[in-house]
Amino acid sequence: VYYEDTDAGGVVYHSNYLKFMERARTEWLAHMGLELPWMERELALMFVVRRASVEFLKPARLSDTIEVDVEVKALKGTTIIFTQRIRRGEELLITGEVTVVAISATSFKPCGFPALVRERLTQFCLND
Amino acid sequence: VYYEDTDAGGVVYHSNYLKFMERARTEWLAHMGLELPWMERELALMFVVRRASVEFLKPARLSDTIEVDVEVKALKGTTIIFTQRIRRGEELLITGEVTVVAISATSFKPCGFPALVRERLTQFCLND
Amino acid sequence: VYYEDTDAGGVVYHSNYLKFMERARTEWLAHMGLELPWMERELALMFVVRRASVEFLKPARLSDTIEVDVEVKALKGTTIIFTQRIRRGEELLITGEVTVVAISATSFKPCGFPALVRERLTQFCLND
Amino acid sequence: VYYEDTDAGGVVYHSNYLKFMERARTEWLAHMGLELPWMERELALMFVVRRASVEFLKPARLSDTIEVDVEVKALKGTTIIFTQRIRRGEELLITGEVTVVAISATSFKPCGFPALVRERLTQFCLND
């Protein structure tokens, strides 16, 4: 947690936790070989956040080291529902549920996951 | 909507709508004579976001003029639940429900609203 | 100045003044009928920041009302050099010099200003 | 580089490079045992950015991996002047010079570095 993340209340500004959650989702996808620019370029696929619901239980502070986890709650036709938790050590700070929709990078309309993406997501969700 | 608000998808970055919502709540409070630094200094009162639930229906784009409204759904002991809508002209882009808790600026624990604040909030909610 | 603009030091986070400066430049261009999305769509013209030099003299705080001004110091082949000042009432907080380059929205290479843009910029700079 | 860092131009928003530079300075200080919250609490010492001068040579894009380096150009009574470079592999993207002033966390006035801080900074600057 850097100065940029905090506000005059001395804690992380609330909307910045959504950034931390997206960083974690991006790394999680990249870990499966699904890098965002690659999917946009090769598969004409983009992800957009459709819904987010966040509980701010305890604040994070300057220089805290926090961990953000990513869990897939559901994988449907065009959407992934993630459950995410932000922790400082053992302490649970934030919980959130984020619904992400796959859209076509050309029409910007929701579209089904290409086979390759669906396969990797399914495989990962079953194994983990 | 300025460049700073957008991302490489060409639209407003999702967490920035939460900033727009807070700007609207801040102006709404100031309109009632409840400026944040004044409340912190004089009443030792701060507001923190406890929960936020947002639907991203349609995106806003660079140079769009958008309006953010503020409605009080419930006013309880230490919390205010806001319903907020972001529109571009007639078009509804975003809806959200944001729960804000009043905390003591010294102990950082939830506290009841001081009489003055409660009075103004109640008066406003009844009249409007 | 909203909570989003501040950091745990209780003042505006330094890089956010660059956002305020860009908002002012964007409004200044729009005032001349040069809206950014319109220029990108119709003239295939974008502006990018090439250089910025900022002095942070005094900090702005939560709920401060600040004014950002825009002055053209020089207008060359493909660049505009802006001098900008941020004030709180009479008090000078920040000064900056920002060099902006016109680039083609297709090649992303620097390009001369189209006649229409040059005309409006020149007219404005002479009159003001 | 995540979505949050980019703008509708498809590249990193210019003021965000200043955030990356500060992250690097913060890690650099922490590496010397000079964590910001510790210095504020134990030494009543804070650092503020007094001047920044940045050249934006080439843009960074979504999913780029970039490196930010930190070099001390000068260490005076109350200020440190940093030279910083942002690179993508071998490619130089951004250069900047950032002047940081040590201020008292109580009076917010510039103050000399405490002996401990000066010692560590000097040692590091000589060795490196």
Short mmCIF file of C-alpha atoms in Angstrom, two decimals:
data_model
loop_
_atom_site.label_atom_id
_atom_site.label_comp_id
_atom_site.label_asym_id
_atom_site.label_seq_id
_atom_site.Cartn_x
_atom_site.Cartn_y
_atom_site.Cartn_z
CA VAL A 1 0.00 0.00 0.00
CA TYR A 2 1.57 3.24 -1.22
CA TYR A 3 0.69 6.90 -0.61
CA GLU A 4 -1.19 6.96 -3.94
CA ASP A 5 -3.64 4.37 -2.58
CA THR A 6 -4.57 6.24 0.58
CA ASP A 7 -6.76 9.26 1.28
CA ALA A 8 -6.90 12.02 3.89
CA GLY A 9 -8.59 9.57 6.28
CA GLY A 10 -5.18 7.85 6.53
CA VAL A 11 -6.46 4.61 4.99
CA VAL A 12 -6.87 3.14 1.51
CA TYR A 13 -9.49 5.03 -0.51
CA HIS A 14 -12.46 2.70 -0.90
CA SER A 15 -12.57 2.49 -4.70
CA ASN A 16 -8.90 1.51 -4.81
CA TYR A 17 -9.71 -1.94 -3.40
CA LEU A 18 -11.51 -2.57 -6.70
CA LYS A 19 -8.22 -1.83 -8.47
CA PHE A 20 -6.40 -4.31 -6.23
CA MET A 21 -9.06 -6.91 -7.03
CA GLU A 22 -8.65 -6.36 -10.74
CA ARG A 23 -4.86 -6.65 -10.51
CA ALA A 24 -5.37 -10.04 -8.88
CA ARG A 25 -7.84 -11.19 -11.56
CA THR A 26 -5.45 -10.01 -14.30
CA GLU A 27 -2.55 -11.94 -12.77
CA TRP A 28 -4.79 -14.97 -12.32
CA LEU A 29 -5.75 -14.91 -16.02
CA ALA A 30 -2.13 -14.33 -17.08
CA HIS A 31 -1.13 -17.31 -14.94
CA MET A 32 -3.42 -19.43 -17.16
CA GLY A 33 -1.85 -18.00 -20.28
CA LEU A 34 -4.77 -15.65 -20.83
CA GLU A 35 -3.12 -12.24 -21.06
CA LEU A 36 -5.59 -9.43 -21.71
CA PRO A 37 -3.86 -7.80 -24.73
CA TRP A 38 -3.30 -11.23 -26.27
CA MET A 39 -6.99 -12.15 -25.92
CA GLU A 40 -8.03 -8.81 -27.37
CA ARG A 41 -5.65 -9.10 -30.33
CA GLU A 42 -5.94 -12.83 -31.10
CA LEU A 43 -9.44 -13.70 -29.94
CA ALA A 44 -11.15 -10.29 -30.21
CA LEU A 45 -12.19 -10.86 -26.61
CA MET A 46 -12.42 -8.34 -23.80
CA PHE A 47 -13.69 -8.58 -20.24
CA VAL A 48 -15.79 -5.89 -18.62
CA VAL A 49 -17.01 -5.60 -15.06
CA ARG A 50 -20.81 -5.87 -15.01
CA ARG A 51 -21.50 -5.88 -11.28
CA ALA A 52 -19.47 -5.48 -8.11
CA SER A 53 -20.50 -5.85 -4.52
CA VAL A 54 -17.96 -5.07 -1.84
CA GLU A 55 -17.90 -5.18 1.96
CA PHE A 56 -15.31 -2.90 3.53
CA LEU A 57 -14.75 -4.63 6.87
CA LYS A 58 -11.46 -3.08 8.00
CA PRO A 59 -9.19 -0.56 6.35
CA ALA A 60 -5.69 -1.12 5.00
CA ARG A 61 -3.07 1.50 5.82
CA LEU A 62 0.10 2.95 4.32
CA SER A 63 2.89 0.33 3.96
CA ASP A 64 0.59 -2.56 4.81
CA THR A 65 1.30 -5.71 2.86
CA ILE A 66 -1.97 -7.15 1.69
CA GLU A 67 -2.96 -10.24 -0.27
CA VAL A 68 -5.82 -10.42 -2.71
CA ASP A 69 -7.25 -13.80 -3.60
CA VAL A 70 -9.37 -14.86 -6.55
CA GLU A 71 -11.96 -17.62 -6.56
CA VAL A 72 -14.41 -18.49 -9.32
CA LYS A 73 -17.90 -18.85 -7.87
CA ALA A 74 -19.63 -19.50 -11.18
CA LEU A 75 -18.79 -19.77 -14.84
CA LYS A 76 -21.77 -19.29 -17.15
CA GLY A 77 -22.32 -18.66 -20.84
CA THR A 78 -20.69 -15.25 -21.08
CA THR A 79 -19.92 -14.37 -17.48
CA ILE A 80 -17.56 -15.26 -14.66
CA ILE A 81 -18.53 -14.52 -11.09
CA PHE A 82 -15.50 -14.05 -8.86
CA THR A 83 -15.38 -14.10 -5.09
CA GLN A 84 -12.43 -12.09 -3.83
CA ARG A 85 -10.93 -11.49 -0.42
CA ILE A 86 -8.31 -8.98 0.69
CA ARG A 87 -6.28 -9.94 3.75
CA ARG A 88 -3.51 -8.43 5.86
CA GLY A 89 -1.86 -11.51 7.31
CA GLU A 90 -4.66 -13.52 8.91
CA GLU A 91 -6.96 -10.54 9.13
CA LEU A 92 -9.81 -10.31 6.61
CA LEU A 93 -10.20 -6.70 5.43
CA ILE A 94 -12.45 -6.77 2.38
CA THR A 95 -14.72 -9.24 0.63
CA GLY A 96 -16.22 -8.76 -2.78
CA GLU A 97 -18.16 -10.43 -5.53
CA VAL A 98 -17.35 -9.26 -9.03
CA THR A 99 -19.24 -10.31 -12.16
CA VAL A 100 -17.24 -10.03 -15.35
CA VAL A 101 -18.72 -10.38 -18.85
CA ALA A 102 -16.86 -11.46 -21.96
CA ILE A 103 -17.56 -9.08 -24.82
CA SER A 104 -16.50 -8.97 -28.43
CA ALA A 105 -13.69 -6.46 -28.97
CA THR A 106 -15.36 -5.42 -32.22
CA SER A 107 -19.09 -5.28 -31.45
CA PHE A 108 -18.69 -4.72 -27.66
CA LYS A 109 -21.60 -7.15 -27.20
CA PRO A 110 -21.51 -10.08 -24.79
CA CYS A 111 -20.22 -13.21 -26.47
CA GLY A 112 -19.55 -16.78 -25.43
CA PHE A 113 -16.01 -17.71 -24.37
CA PRO A 114 -13.92 -19.13 -27.21
CA ALA A 115 -13.22 -22.86 -26.73
CA LEU A 116 -9.62 -22.26 -25.70
CA VAL A 117 -10.56 -19.81 -22.97
CA ARG A 118 -13.45 -21.92 -21.70
CA GLU A 119 -11.20 -24.95 -21.55
CA ARG A 120 -8.53 -23.23 -19.51
CA LEU A 121 -11.01 -21.60 -17.19
CA THR A 122 -12.88 -24.87 -16.62
CA GLN A 123 -9.71 -26.83 -16.09
CA PHE A 124 -8.46 -24.31 -13.59
CA CYS A 125 -11.77 -24.12 -11.74
CA LEU A 126 -12.00 -27.89 -11.42
CA ASN A 127 -8.41 -28.32 -10.28
CA ASP A 128 -8.34 -25.56 -7.81
CA VAL B 1 -15.42 12.61 -18.29
CA TYR B 2 -11.71 13.32 -18.77
CA TYR B 3 -8.83 11.17 -20.02
CA GLU B 4 -7.85 10.46 -16.41
CA ASP B 5 -11.21 8.69 -15.90
CA THR B 6 -10.93 6.31 -18.83
CA ASP B 7 -8.92 3.15 -19.47
CA ALA B 8 -7.49 1.38 -22.50
CA GLY B 9 -10.96 -0.04 -23.23
CA GLY B 10 -11.93 3.50 -24.27
CA VAL B 11 -14.50 3.86 -21.48
CA VAL B 12 -14.55 4.98 -17.86
CA TYR B 13 -12.58 2.59 -15.64
CA HIS B 14 -15.11 0.79 -13.44
CA SER B 15 -13.84 1.87 -10.03
CA ASN B 16 -13.95 5.52 -11.07
CA TYR B 17 -17.75 5.50 -10.98
CA LEU B 18 -17.40 5.06 -7.22
CA LYS B 19 -15.39 8.29 -7.16
CA PHE B 20 -18.13 10.08 -9.10
CA MET B 21 -20.69 8.76 -6.62
CA GLU B 22 -18.67 10.03 -3.70
CA ARG B 23 -18.27 13.47 -5.29
CA ALA B 24 -22.07 13.63 -5.52
CA ARG B 25 -22.53 12.59 -1.88
CA THR B 26 -19.94 15.14 -0.76
CA GLU B 27 -21.70 17.94 -2.68
CA TRP B 28 -25.04 16.78 -1.31
CA LEU B 29 -23.76 16.97 2.27
CA ALA B 30 -22.10 20.35 1.62
CA HIS B 31 -25.41 21.60 0.23
CA MET B 32 -26.91 20.88 3.67
CA GLY B 33 -24.09 22.74 5.37
CA LEU B 34 -22.35 19.51 6.30
CA GLU B 35 -18.88 19.96 4.89
CA LEU B 36 -16.58 17.01 5.60
CA PRO B 37 -13.60 18.92 7.09
CA TRP B 38 -15.99 21.00 9.23
CA MET B 39 -17.67 17.86 10.61
CA GLU B 40 -14.31 16.28 11.31
CA ARG B 41 -12.96 19.39 13.06
CA GLU B 42 -16.07 20.56 14.92
CA LEU B 43 -17.99 17.34 15.51
CA ALA B 44 -15.15 14.80 15.41
CA LEU B 45 -17.27 12.98 12.85
CA MET B 46 -16.13 11.13 9.75
CA PHE B 47 -17.97 9.03 7.21
CA VAL B 48 -16.60 5.79 5.83
CA VAL B 49 -17.97 3.53 3.11
CA ARG B 50 -18.99 0.19 4.62
CA ARG B 51 -20.57 -1.51 1.63
CA ALA B 52 -21.05 -0.75 -2.05
CA SER B 53 -22.99 -2.61 -4.68
CA VAL B 54 -22.82 -1.35 -8.22
CA GLU B 55 -24.39 -2.37 -11.55
CA PHE B 56 -22.44 -1.25 -14.59
CA LEU B 57 -25.19 -1.16 -17.24
CA LYS B 58 -23.59 0.96 -19.93
CA PRO B 59 -20.21 2.67 -20.11
CA ALA B 60 -19.51 6.41 -20.12
CA ARG B 61 -16.94 7.67 -22.62
CA LEU B 62 -14.42 10.48 -22.97
CA SER B 63 -16.07 13.94 -22.95
CA ASP B 64 -19.48 12.57 -21.97
CA THR B 65 -21.41 14.80 -19.64
CA ILE B 66 -22.89 12.66 -16.92
CA GLU B 67 -25.11 13.35 -13.94
CA VAL B 68 -24.89 11.55 -10.63
CA ASP B 69 -27.85 11.63 -8.30
CA VAL B 70 -28.08 10.93 -4.59
CA GLU B 71 -31.08 9.52 -2.79
CA VAL B 72 -31.30 8.39 0.84
CA LYS B 73 -32.85 4.95 1.04
CA ALA B 74 -32.50 4.55 4.79
CA LEU B 75 -31.14 6.49 7.74
CA LYS B 76 -30.40 4.34 10.76
CA GLY B 77 -28.51 4.71 14.03
CA THR B 78 -25.04 5.16 12.61
CA THR B 79 -25.48 4.51 8.90
CA ILE B 80 -26.93 6.08 5.80
CA ILE B 81 -27.83 3.92 2.83
CA PHE B 82 -27.66 5.83 -0.43
CA THR B 83 -29.17 4.85 -3.76
CA GLN B 84 -27.27 6.48 -6.59
CA ARG B 85 -27.77 6.64 -10.34
CA ILE B 86 -25.43 7.87 -13.05
CA ARG B 87 -27.07 9.09 -16.24
CA ARG B 88 -25.98 10.48 -19.58
CA GLY B 89 -28.98 12.55 -20.60
CA GLU B 90 -31.96 10.21 -20.33
CA GLU B 91 -29.83 7.11 -20.50
CA LEU B 92 -29.20 5.22 -17.26
CA LEU B 93 -25.58 4.03 -17.12
CA ILE B 94 -24.90 2.92 -13.56
CA THR B 95 -26.89 2.19 -10.43
CA GLY B 96 -25.43 1.70 -7.00
CA GLU B 97 -26.26 1.30 -3.36
CA VAL B 98 -23.66 2.66 -0.96
CA THR B 99 -23.77 2.22 2.81
CA VAL B 100 -21.88 4.86 4.75
CA VAL B 101 -21.13 4.67 8.47
CA ALA B 102 -20.52 7.61 10.79
CA ILE B 103 -17.43 7.05 12.87
CA SER B 104 -15.71 9.03 15.58
CA ALA B 105 -12.68 10.91 14.23
CA THR B 106 -10.82 10.02 17.42
CA SER B 107 -11.72 6.39 18.16
CA PHE B 108 -12.61 5.46 14.54
CA LYS B 109 -15.55 3.48 15.98
CA PRO B 110 -19.11 3.82 14.67
CA CYS B 111 -21.01 6.50 16.55
CA GLY B 112 -24.51 7.94 16.42
CA PHE B 113 -25.05 11.09 14.38
CA PRO B 114 -24.82 14.29 16.45
CA ALA B 115 -28.24 15.97 16.84
CA LEU B 116 -27.38 18.72 14.36
CA VAL B 117 -26.41 16.27 11.64
CA ARG B 118 -29.38 13.99 12.26
CA GLU B 119 -31.72 16.97 12.12
CA ARG B 120 -30.43 18.22 8.81
CA LEU B 121 -30.37 14.76 7.26
CA THR B 122 -33.90 13.97 8.46
CA GLN B 123 -35.25 17.31 7.34
CA PHE B 124 -33.70 16.89 3.93
CA CYS B 125 -34.93 13.32 3.53
CA LEU B 126 -38.49 14.28 4.44
CA ASN B 127 -38.60 17.32 2.18
CA ASP B 128 -37.02 15.78 -0.80
CA VAL C 1 -10.90 18.76 -3.74
CA TYR C 2 -12.51 15.44 -2.81
CA TYR C 3 -11.32 12.53 -0.67
CA GLU C 4 -10.23 10.71 -3.86
CA ASP C 5 -7.69 13.50 -4.54
CA THR C 6 -5.97 13.37 -1.16
CA ASP C 7 -3.51 10.98 0.42
CA ALA C 8 -2.62 9.87 3.95
CA GLY C 9 -0.58 13.08 4.37
CA GLY C 10 -3.94 14.91 4.48
CA VAL C 11 -3.24 16.87 1.29
CA VAL C 12 -3.71 16.39 -2.44
CA TYR C 13 -1.49 13.59 -3.77
CA HIS C 14 1.17 15.22 -5.93
CA SER C 15 0.42 13.51 -9.24
CA ASN C 16 -3.24 14.52 -9.01
CA TYR C 17 -2.35 18.15 -9.72
CA LEU C 18 -1.38 16.95 -13.20
CA LYS C 19 -4.93 15.64 -13.58
CA PHE C 20 -6.35 19.00 -12.54
CA MET C 21 -4.09 20.70 -15.09
CA GLU C 22 -5.29 18.40 -17.83
CA ARG C 23 -8.93 18.99 -16.93
CA ALA C 24 -8.28 22.71 -17.38
CA ARG C 25 -6.56 22.20 -20.75
CA THR C 26 -9.42 19.98 -21.92
CA GLU C 27 -12.02 22.59 -20.94
CA TRP C 28 -9.94 25.30 -22.57
CA LEU C 29 -9.81 23.35 -25.86
CA ALA C 30 -13.54 22.54 -25.65
CA HIS C 31 -14.22 26.24 -25.11
CA MET C 32 -12.61 26.83 -28.54
CA GLY C 33 -14.78 24.13 -30.09
CA LEU C 34 -11.90 21.65 -30.02
CA GLU C 35 -13.36 18.69 -28.16
CA LEU C 36 -10.95 15.78 -27.86
CA PRO C 37 -13.19 12.97 -29.21
CA TRP C 38 -14.30 15.22 -32.07
CA MET C 39 -10.68 15.96 -33.06
CA GLU C 40 -9.80 12.28 -32.85
CA ARG C 41 -12.81 11.21 -34.95
CA GLU C 42 -12.92 14.04 -37.50
CA LEU C 43 -9.30 15.14 -37.74
CA ALA C 44 -7.50 11.95 -36.65
CA LEU C 45 -5.70 14.17 -34.16
CA MET C 46 -4.70 13.37 -30.59
CA PHE C 47 -2.68 15.26 -28.03
CA VAL C 48 -0.11 13.61 -25.79
CA VAL C 49 1.92 15.07 -22.95
CA ARG C 50 5.61 15.10 -23.88
CA ARG C 51 7.11 16.93 -20.92
CA ALA C 52 5.88 18.28 -17.60
CA SER C 53 7.67 20.32 -15.01
CA VAL C 54 5.83 21.13 -11.81
CA GLU C 55 6.63 23.12 -8.67
CA PHE C 56 4.60 22.10 -5.64
CA LEU C 57 4.69 25.30 -3.56
CA LYS C 58 1.84 24.72 -1.12
CA PRO C 59 -0.58 21.85 -0.75
CA ALA C 60 -4.33 21.89 -1.38
CA ARG C 61 -6.53 20.18 1.20
CA LEU C 62 -9.86 18.36 1.38
CA SER C 63 -12.81 20.60 0.38
CA ASP C 64 -10.56 23.40 -0.85
CA THR C 65 -11.88 25.20 -3.89
CA ILE C 66 -9.05 25.66 -6.33
CA GLU C 67 -8.72 27.31 -9.71
CA VAL C 68 -6.50 26.08 -12.49
CA ASP C 69 -5.52 28.46 -15.25
CA VAL C 70 -4.18 27.79 -18.71
CA GLU C 71 -1.84 30.02 -20.67
CA VAL C 72 -0.11 29.26 -23.97
CA LYS C 73 3.57 30.05 -23.71
CA ALA C 74 4.49 28.87 -27.20
CA LEU C 75 2.82 27.32 -30.22
CA LYS C 76 5.22 25.58 -32.57
CA GLY C 77 4.97 23.15 -35.47
CA THR C 78 3.53 20.19 -33.61
CA THR C 79 3.65 21.27 -29.98
CA ILE C 80 1.95 23.58 -27.54
CA ILE C 81 3.74 24.67 -24.40
CA PHE C 82 1.31 25.54 -21.61
CA THR C 83 2.05 27.49 -18.46
CA GLN C 84 -0.41 26.56 -15.76
CA ARG C 85 -1.08 27.83 -12.25
CA ILE C 86 -3.23 26.37 -9.49
CA ARG C 87 -4.57 28.84 -6.95
CA ARG C 88 -6.69 28.75 -3.82
CA GLY C 89 -8.18 32.23 -3.76
CA GLU C 90 -5.21 34.61 -4.03
CA GLU C 91 -2.74 32.00 -2.89
CA LEU C 92 -0.52 30.38 -5.51
CA LEU C 93 -0.17 26.64 -4.80
CA ILE C 94 1.31 25.05 -7.89
CA THR C 95 2.98 26.17 -11.10
CA GLY C 96 3.69 23.98 -14.06
CA GLU C 97 4.86 23.94 -17.62
CA VAL C 98 3.38 21.21 -19.79
CA THR C 99 4.43 20.45 -23.36
CA VAL C 100 1.80 18.74 -25.45
CA VAL C 101 2.43 17.21 -28.87
CA ALA C 102 -0.14 16.72 -31.60
CA ILE C 103 0.03 13.20 -32.98
CA SER C 104 -1.81 11.38 -35.71
CA ALA C 105 -4.53 9.11 -34.29
CA THR C 106 -3.58 6.50 -36.87
CA SER C 107 0.24 6.52 -36.99
CA PHE C 108 0.74 7.93 -33.45
CA LYS C 109 3.53 10.08 -34.93
CA PRO C 110 3.80 13.83 -34.34
CA CYS C 111 1.97 15.79 -37.02
CA GLY C 112 1.34 19.43 -37.77
CA PHE C 113 -1.91 20.97 -36.54
CA PRO C 114 -4.68 20.93 -39.17
CA ALA C 115 -5.46 24.44 -40.45
CA LEU C 116 -8.70 24.65 -38.48
CA VAL C 117 -7.01 23.82 -35.21
CA ARG C 118 -4.06 26.11 -35.83
CA GLU C 119 -6.40 28.95 -36.69
CA ARG C 120 -8.43 28.63 -33.54
CA LEU C 121 -5.38 28.22 -31.33
CA THR C 122 -3.63 31.22 -32.91
CA GLN C 123 -6.72 33.38 -32.73
CA PHE C 124 -7.21 32.52 -29.11
CA CYS C 125 -3.56 33.09 -28.20
CA LEU C 126 -3.50 36.47 -29.88
CA ASN C 127 -6.75 37.65 -28.34
CA ASP C 128 -6.09 36.47 -24.89
CA VAL D 1 0.75 -2.20 -16.26
CA TYR D 2 -2.92 -2.84 -15.49
CA TYR D 3 -6.14 -1.42 -16.95
CA GLU D 4 -6.31 1.07 -14.06
CA ASP D 5 -3.04 2.65 -15.25
CA THR D 6 -4.12 3.26 -18.83
CA ASP D 7 -6.40 5.80 -20.49
CA ALA D 8 -8.60 5.91 -23.59
CA GLY D 9 -5.48 6.57 -25.68
CA GLY D 10 -4.53 2.93 -25.01
CA VAL D 11 -1.39 3.84 -23.07
CA VAL D 12 -0.46 4.67 -19.48
CA TYR D 13 -2.02 7.96 -18.37
CA HIS D 14 0.82 10.46 -17.99
CA SER D 15 0.43 11.30 -14.31
CA ASN D 16 0.51 7.62 -13.39
CA TYR D 17 4.23 7.45 -14.17
CA LEU D 18 4.70 9.73 -11.17
CA LYS D 19 2.96 7.08 -9.07
CA PHE D 20 5.30 4.41 -10.40
CA MET D 21 8.27 6.63 -9.56
CA GLU D 22 7.03 7.10 -6.02
CA ARG D 23 6.49 3.36 -5.56
CA ALA D 24 10.14 2.87 -6.50
CA ARG D 25 11.34 5.57 -4.09
CA THR D 26 9.23 4.06 -1.30
CA GLU D 27 10.69 0.59 -1.90
CA TRP D 28 14.17 2.07 -2.08
CA LEU D 29 13.74 3.76 1.31
CA ALA D 30 12.18 0.62 2.82
CA HIS D 31 15.16 -1.35 1.53
CA MET D 32 17.36 0.90 3.72
CA GLY D 33 15.12 0.29 6.71
CA LEU D 34 13.41 3.66 6.28
CA GLU D 35 9.73 2.77 6.08
CA LEU D 36 7.49 5.80 5.71
CA PRO D 37 5.04 5.08 8.57
CA TRP D 38 7.95 4.21 10.87
CA MET D 39 9.72 7.51 10.09
CA GLU D 40 6.50 9.43 10.67
CA ARG D 41 5.77 7.69 13.97
CA GLU D 42 9.28 7.41 15.41
CA LEU D 43 11.09 10.38 13.88
CA ALA D 44 8.16 12.72 13.16
CA LEU D 45 9.52 12.88 9.64
CA MET D 46 7.62 13.00 6.37
CA PHE D 47 8.71 13.45 2.79
CA VAL D 48 6.87 15.66 0.31
CA VAL D 49 7.47 16.16 -3.38
CA ARG D 50 8.59 19.74 -4.00
CA ARG D 51 9.38 19.64 -7.72
CA ALA D 52 9.05 17.12 -10.52
CA SER D 53 10.24 17.29 -14.07
CA VAL D 54 9.36 14.46 -16.40
CA GLU D 55 10.09 13.59 -20.04
CA PHE D 56 7.59 11.21 -21.60
CA LEU D 57 9.67 9.66 -24.38
CA LYS D 58 7.62 6.57 -25.24
CA PRO D 59 4.41 5.21 -23.79
CA ALA D 60 3.94 2.03 -21.78
CA ARG D 61 0.96 -0.16 -22.67
CA LEU D 62 -1.40 -2.62 -21.01
CA SER D 63 0.43 -5.71 -19.66
CA ASP D 64 3.87 -4.24 -20.27
CA THR D 65 6.40 -5.12 -17.62
CA ILE D 66 8.32 -2.01 -16.73
CA GLU D 67 11.19 -1.26 -14.38
CA VAL D 68 11.62 1.95 -12.45
CA ASP D 69 15.03 2.87 -11.12
CA VAL D 70 16.05 5.31 -8.42
CA GLU D 71 19.28 7.26 -8.27
CA VAL D 72 20.22 10.03 -5.85
CA LYS D 73 21.57 13.02 -7.73
CA ALA D 74 22.05 15.24 -4.70
CA LEU D 75 21.50 15.12 -0.97
CA LYS D 76 21.34 18.54 0.65
CA GLY D 77 20.26 19.96 3.99
CA THR D 78 16.58 19.07 3.80
CA THR D 79 16.15 17.76 0.29
CA ILE D 80 16.93 14.76 -1.86
CA ILE D 81 17.03 15.10 -5.62
CA PHE D 82 16.25 11.83 -7.38
CA THR D 83 16.91 10.93 -10.99
CA GLN D 84 14.53 8.22 -12.13
CA ARG D 85 14.18 6.18 -15.29
CA ILE D 86 11.38 3.92 -16.44
CA ARG D 87 12.33 1.17 -18.85
CA ARG D 88 10.61 -1.64 -20.74
CA GLY D 89 13.42 -4.11 -21.24
CA GLU D 90 16.25 -2.14 -22.83
CA GLU D 91 13.94 0.60 -24.03
CA LEU D 92 13.94 3.89 -22.12
CA LEU D 93 10.38 5.21 -21.79
CA ILE D 94 10.45 7.97 -19.20
CA THR D 95 13.04 10.05 -17.39
CA GLY D 96 12.35 12.26 -14.44
CA GLU D 97 13.94 14.37 -11.77
CA VAL D 98 12.05 14.55 -8.50
CA THR D 99 12.97 16.79 -5.58
CA VAL D 100 11.72 15.60 -2.23
CA VAL D 101 11.81 17.66 0.97
CA ALA D 102 11.92 16.29 4.50
CA ILE D 103 9.33 18.01 6.67
CA SER D 104 8.39 17.74 10.30
CA ALA D 105 5.26 15.63 10.76
CA THR D 106 4.09 18.10 13.42
CA SER D 107 4.92 21.56 12.02
CA PHE D 108 4.92 20.52 8.33
CA LYS D 109 7.99 22.76 7.90
CA PRO D 110 11.18 21.61 6.19
CA CYS D 111 13.62 20.10 8.67
CA GLY D 112 17.08 18.58 8.52
CA PHE D 113 17.33 14.80 8.26
CA PRO D 114 17.77 13.09 11.63
CA ALA D 115 21.29 11.62 12.03
CA LEU D 116 20.06 8.06 11.52
CA VAL D 117 18.36 8.89 8.24
CA ARG D 118 21.26 10.99 6.97
CA GLU D 119 23.68 8.23 7.80
CA ARG D 120 21.76 5.57 5.94
CA LEU D 121 21.15 7.80 2.93
CA THR D 122 24.79 8.85 2.75
CA GLN D 123 26.07 5.34 3.16
CA PHE D 124 23.79 4.09 0.43
CA CYS D 125 24.65 6.95 -1.95
CA LEU D 126 28.37 6.40 -1.49
CA ASN D 127 28.19 2.65 -1.93
CA ASP D 128 25.92 2.62 -4.85
#
